[in-house]
Coordinates of C-alpha atoms in Angstrom, one line a residue:
X1 CA -42.0 -7.8 0.2
X2 CA -44.1 -9.9 -2.2
X3 CA -46.6 -12.6 -1.7
X4 CA -44.7 -14.7 -4.2
X5 CA -41.1 -15.7 -3.3
X6 CA -38.7 -16.6 -6.1
X7 CA -35.5 -18.1 -4.8
X8 CA -32.4 -18.3 -7.0
X9 CA -29.0 -19.8 -6.4
X10 CA -26.1 -17.3 -6.9
X11 CA -24.3 -19.9 -9.1
X12 CA -27.4 -20.9 -11.2
X13 CA -27.4 -20.6 -14.9
X14 CA -30.5 -18.5 -14.5
X15 CA -28.1 -15.7 -13.7
X16 CA -27.4 -15.3 -17.4
X17 CA -30.3 -12.9 -17.4
X18 CA -31.2 -10.2 -14.9
X19 CA -34.0 -12.2 -13.4
X20 CA -34.4 -10.2 -10.3
X21 CA -34.8 -6.9 -12.2
X22 CA -37.1 -8.5 -14.8
X23 CA -39.5 -10.2 -12.3
X24 CA -39.7 -7.5 -9.8
X25 CA -40.4 -4.9 -12.5
X26 CA -43.2 -7.1 -14.1
X27 CA -44.7 -8.3 -10.8
X28 CA -44.9 -6.0 -7.8
X29 CA -46.2 -9.0 -5.8
X30 CA -42.9 -10.9 -6.3
X31 CA -39.7 -10.8 -4.2
X32 CA -36.6 -12.4 -5.6
X33 CA -34.2 -13.8 -3.1
X34 CA -30.7 -14.8 -4.1
X35 CA -28.9 -17.4 -1.9
X36 CA -25.4 -18.7 -2.2
X37 CA -26.8 -22.3 -2.2
X38 CA -30.3 -23.7 -2.3
X39 CA -29.1 -27.3 -1.5
X40 CA -30.0 -28.9 -4.8
X41 CA -26.4 -29.8 -5.4
X42 CA -25.2 -29.7 -8.9
X43 CA -28.5 -28.7 -10.6
X44 CA -27.4 -25.0 -10.7
X45 CA -24.4 -25.9 -12.8
X46 CA -26.4 -28.1 -15.3
X47 CA -29.5 -26.0 -16.1
X48 CA -31.2 -22.8 -15.1
X49 CA -33.6 -23.2 -12.2
X50 CA -35.4 -21.3 -9.5
X51 CA -37.9 -22.1 -6.7
X52 CA -41.2 -20.3 -6.8
X53 CA -43.1 -20.5 -3.5
X54 CA -41.4 -23.8 -2.8
X55 CA -41.8 -25.4 -6.2
X56 CA -38.7 -26.1 -8.4
X57 CA -38.8 -24.7 -11.9
X58 CA -36.1 -25.7 -14.3
X59 CA -35.5 -25.6 -18.1
X60 CA -32.8 -26.0 -20.8
X61 CA -32.2 -22.3 -21.2
X62 CA -32.5 -19.2 -19.0
X63 CA -35.2 -17.7 -21.3
X64 CA -37.3 -20.8 -21.2
X65 CA -36.9 -21.0 -17.4
X66 CA -38.0 -17.4 -17.1
X67 CA -41.1 -18.2 -19.1
X68 CA -41.9 -21.1 -16.8
X69 CA -41.3 -19.0 -13.8
X70 CA -43.8 -16.4 -15.2
X71 CA -46.4 -19.2 -15.7
X72 CA -45.9 -20.4 -12.1
X73 CA -46.2 -16.8 -10.8
X74 CA -49.4 -16.4 -12.7
X75 CA -50.8 -19.6 -11.3
X76 CA -49.9 -18.5 -7.8
X77 CA -51.4 -15.1 -8.3
X78 CA -54.6 -16.7 -9.5
X79 CA -54.9 -18.5 -6.1
X80 CA -54.6 -15.2 -4.2
X81 CA -57.1 -13.5 -6.6
X82 CA -59.7 -16.2 -5.8
X83 CA -59.5 -15.6 -2.0

């Protein structure tokens, strides 16, 4: 299990890409958890999004969202590196 948790909704547009495989291959510190619902009603049908350590990340496209998720993961890892 990772020190960075990325939560995704099973119905989110982020599912257009294989986000779990991509992130867990790139970052061994990351665990991707898929839920049937993350209780942000309707956002999953309008735009790709995920929650990274409790912070919502969303964008216009799945690829853009993935880039923003990577940026957030890098920020979170920097915090752990400084400890």
